[in-house]
Amino acid sequence: MHYRNSPPDYRNKPQRPGAPAPPESTGLLWLLFSFEGRVRRSVFWLVQFVKWVACQFIFVGLSAPDYRESAIMGFGWLVFLLLPAWISLAVAVKRFHDRDKSGWWLLIVLIPIFGPIFVMIEMWLMPGTDGPNRFGPDPRQVN
């Protein structure tokens, strides 16, 4: 039975020609750069930890005396600032998708005090919705 506002059922449903396929939820490029699909809390935490460690090494490398005045320095800092921000946004949006919320919910972080606390609770502590939702299949059930 399919109600008007119910999420699409991705399980064992043949795709009609021209219909969008379920979001592909595999691969490192998808995980780090795509804003579609869902990720579990454990994957969210792993990405955040690996990103933090990588940023520490990059920061030390860019702070080395040999590179301080080089032309590559400006480009290196630009990548150092933008790449982790993009990765954080992509994974956070997928985490909100796992909670069956739009990625636009991230804007709530702009509300002082309440916003960041709400986002931390939603992304860090709350489990995702069981089964498929409007953003894709349950990542706990996908191989």
Tab-separated table of C-alpha atoms in Angstrom:
chain	number	residue	atom	x	y	z
A	1	MET	CA	0.000	0.000	0.000
A	2	HIS	CA	1.462	3.357	-0.975
A	3	TYR	CA	0.200	6.511	0.659
A	4	ARG	CA	0.685	9.920	-0.868
A	5	ASN	CA	3.495	11.058	1.459
A	6	SER	CA	5.041	7.690	2.258
A	7	PRO	CA	8.660	7.095	1.289
A	8	PRO	CA	9.399	5.066	-1.823
A	9	ASP	CA	10.026	1.377	-1.302
A	10	TYR	CA	13.419	0.433	-2.747
A	11	ARG	CA	13.181	-3.243	-1.776
A	12	ASN	CA	12.725	-5.710	-4.629
A	13	LYS	CA	10.984	-3.193	-6.834
A	14	PRO	CA	11.714	-3.390	-10.567
A	15	GLN	CA	12.684	-0.058	-12.058
A	16	ARG	CA	10.542	1.234	-14.903
A	17	PRO	CA	12.431	2.654	-17.893
A	18	GLY	CA	13.518	6.232	-17.278
A	19	ALA	CA	12.860	6.076	-13.530
A	20	PRO	CA	15.634	7.276	-11.246
A	21	ALA	CA	17.592	4.458	-9.701
A	22	PRO	CA	17.967	4.219	-5.938
A	23	PRO	CA	20.938	6.275	-4.755
A	24	GLU	CA	24.210	4.427	-5.107
A	25	SER	CA	25.568	4.024	-1.622
A	26	THR	CA	28.997	2.601	-2.213
A	27	GLY	CA	32.401	3.984	-2.943
A	28	LEU	CA	34.665	6.542	-1.393
A	29	LEU	CA	33.776	9.291	-3.871
A	30	TRP	CA	30.082	8.872	-3.074
A	31	LEU	CA	30.793	8.896	0.663
A	32	LEU	CA	32.931	12.030	0.642
A	33	PHE	CA	31.417	14.169	-2.105
A	34	SER	CA	27.803	13.181	-2.808
A	35	PHE	CA	24.822	14.696	-1.024
A	36	GLU	CA	22.533	11.737	-1.781
A	37	GLY	CA	21.814	8.610	0.205
A	38	ARG	CA	22.242	7.704	3.863
A	39	VAL	CA	25.096	6.873	6.246
A	40	ARG	CA	25.090	5.244	9.658
A	41	ARG	CA	26.436	6.874	12.816
A	42	SER	CA	29.519	4.643	12.792
A	43	VAL	CA	30.415	5.704	9.241
A	44	PHE	CA	29.787	9.349	10.151
A	45	TRP	CA	32.143	9.081	13.131
A	46	LEU	CA	34.799	7.222	11.116
A	47	VAL	CA	34.792	9.874	8.384
A	48	GLN	CA	35.043	12.659	10.964
A	49	PHE	CA	37.979	10.965	12.718
A	50	VAL	CA	39.908	10.199	9.508
A	51	LYS	CA	39.273	13.740	8.261
A	52	TRP	CA	40.567	15.181	11.540
A	53	VAL	CA	43.755	13.067	11.419
A	54	ALA	CA	44.371	13.957	7.758
A	55	CYS	CA	43.869	17.663	8.518
A	56	GLN	CA	46.455	17.468	11.295
A	57	PHE	CA	49.070	16.040	8.918
A	58	ILE	CA	48.223	18.536	6.181
A	59	PHE	CA	48.364	21.444	8.628
A	60	VAL	CA	51.814	20.392	9.810
A	61	GLY	CA	52.966	20.005	6.203
A	62	LEU	CA	51.630	23.403	5.153
A	63	SER	CA	53.181	25.028	8.207
A	64	ALA	CA	56.669	23.773	7.384
A	65	PRO	CA	59.182	26.611	6.875
A	66	ASP	CA	59.980	25.497	3.306
A	67	TYR	CA	56.405	26.048	2.136
A	68	ARG	CA	55.508	29.258	3.966
A	69	GLU	CA	56.441	31.558	1.108
A	70	SER	CA	55.820	29.305	-1.885
A	71	ALA	CA	53.179	29.872	-4.549
A	72	ILE	CA	51.692	26.484	-3.723
A	73	MET	CA	51.039	27.662	-0.187
A	74	GLY	CA	47.962	29.720	-1.100
A	75	PHE	CA	46.433	26.906	-3.125
A	76	GLY	CA	47.293	24.416	-0.386
A	77	TRP	CA	45.498	26.475	2.244
A	78	LEU	CA	42.487	26.909	-0.032
A	79	VAL	CA	42.202	23.149	-0.518
A	80	PHE	CA	42.903	22.607	3.179
A	81	LEU	CA	39.940	24.815	4.095
A	82	LEU	CA	37.402	23.917	1.396
A	83	LEU	CA	37.880	20.167	1.004
A	84	PRO	CA	37.208	19.237	4.653
A	85	ALA	CA	34.239	21.630	4.729
A	86	TRP	CA	32.705	19.960	1.645
A	87	ILE	CA	33.299	16.482	3.080
A	88	SER	CA	31.734	17.498	6.398
A	89	LEU	CA	28.662	18.904	4.659
A	90	ALA	CA	28.227	15.857	2.420
A	91	VAL	CA	28.459	13.367	5.279
A	92	ALA	CA	26.267	15.504	7.569
A	93	VAL	CA	23.547	15.726	4.907
A	94	LYS	CA	23.642	11.946	4.466
A	95	ARG	CA	23.437	11.559	8.230
A	96	PHE	CA	20.314	13.746	8.314
A	97	HIS	CA	18.936	11.648	5.456
A	98	ASP	CA	19.403	8.585	7.645
A	99	ARG	CA	17.208	10.339	10.222
A	100	ASP	CA	14.628	10.924	7.425
A	101	LYS	CA	15.247	14.665	7.445
A	102	SER	CA	16.252	16.953	4.612
A	103	GLY	CA	19.832	18.193	4.489
A	104	TRP	CA	18.438	21.703	4.889
A	105	TRP	CA	18.031	20.890	8.582
A	106	LEU	CA	21.746	21.679	8.869
A	107	LEU	CA	20.823	25.364	8.695
A	108	ILE	CA	19.359	25.057	12.179
A	109	VAL	CA	22.950	25.240	13.430
A	110	LEU	CA	22.735	28.987	12.752
A	111	ILE	CA	20.334	29.404	15.681
A	112	PRO	CA	22.522	30.310	18.674
A	113	ILE	CA	22.878	27.740	21.456
A	114	PHE	CA	19.868	25.578	20.498
A	115	GLY	CA	20.933	24.920	16.884
A	116	PRO	CA	24.348	23.332	17.493
A	117	ILE	CA	22.973	21.244	20.375
A	118	PHE	CA	20.107	19.980	18.197
A	119	VAL	CA	22.471	19.092	15.338
A	120	MET	CA	24.869	17.268	17.674
A	121	ILE	CA	22.061	15.200	19.157
A	122	GLU	CA	20.570	14.386	15.745
A	123	MET	CA	23.825	13.449	14.014
A	124	TRP	CA	25.895	12.026	16.844
A	125	LEU	CA	23.434	10.208	19.080
A	126	MET	CA	20.139	9.377	17.374
A	127	PRO	CA	19.851	6.141	15.364
A	128	GLY	CA	18.666	6.259	11.771
A	129	THR	CA	15.185	5.290	10.678
A	130	ASP	CA	14.543	1.576	10.306
A	131	GLY	CA	14.115	0.300	6.785
A	132	PRO	CA	14.106	2.355	3.619
A	133	ASN	CA	12.989	5.955	3.693
A	134	ARG	CA	12.593	8.686	1.063
A	135	PHE	CA	16.389	9.068	0.820
A	136	GLY	CA	17.253	5.452	0.102
A	137	PRO	CA	17.627	2.006	1.597
A	138	ASP	CA	18.625	1.422	5.205
A	139	PRO	CA	22.474	1.484	5.321
A	140	ARG	CA	22.413	-1.196	8.034
A	141	GLN	CA	20.790	-3.608	5.600
A	142	VAL	CA	22.909	-2.798	2.529
A	143	ASN	CA	25.968	-4.991	1.956
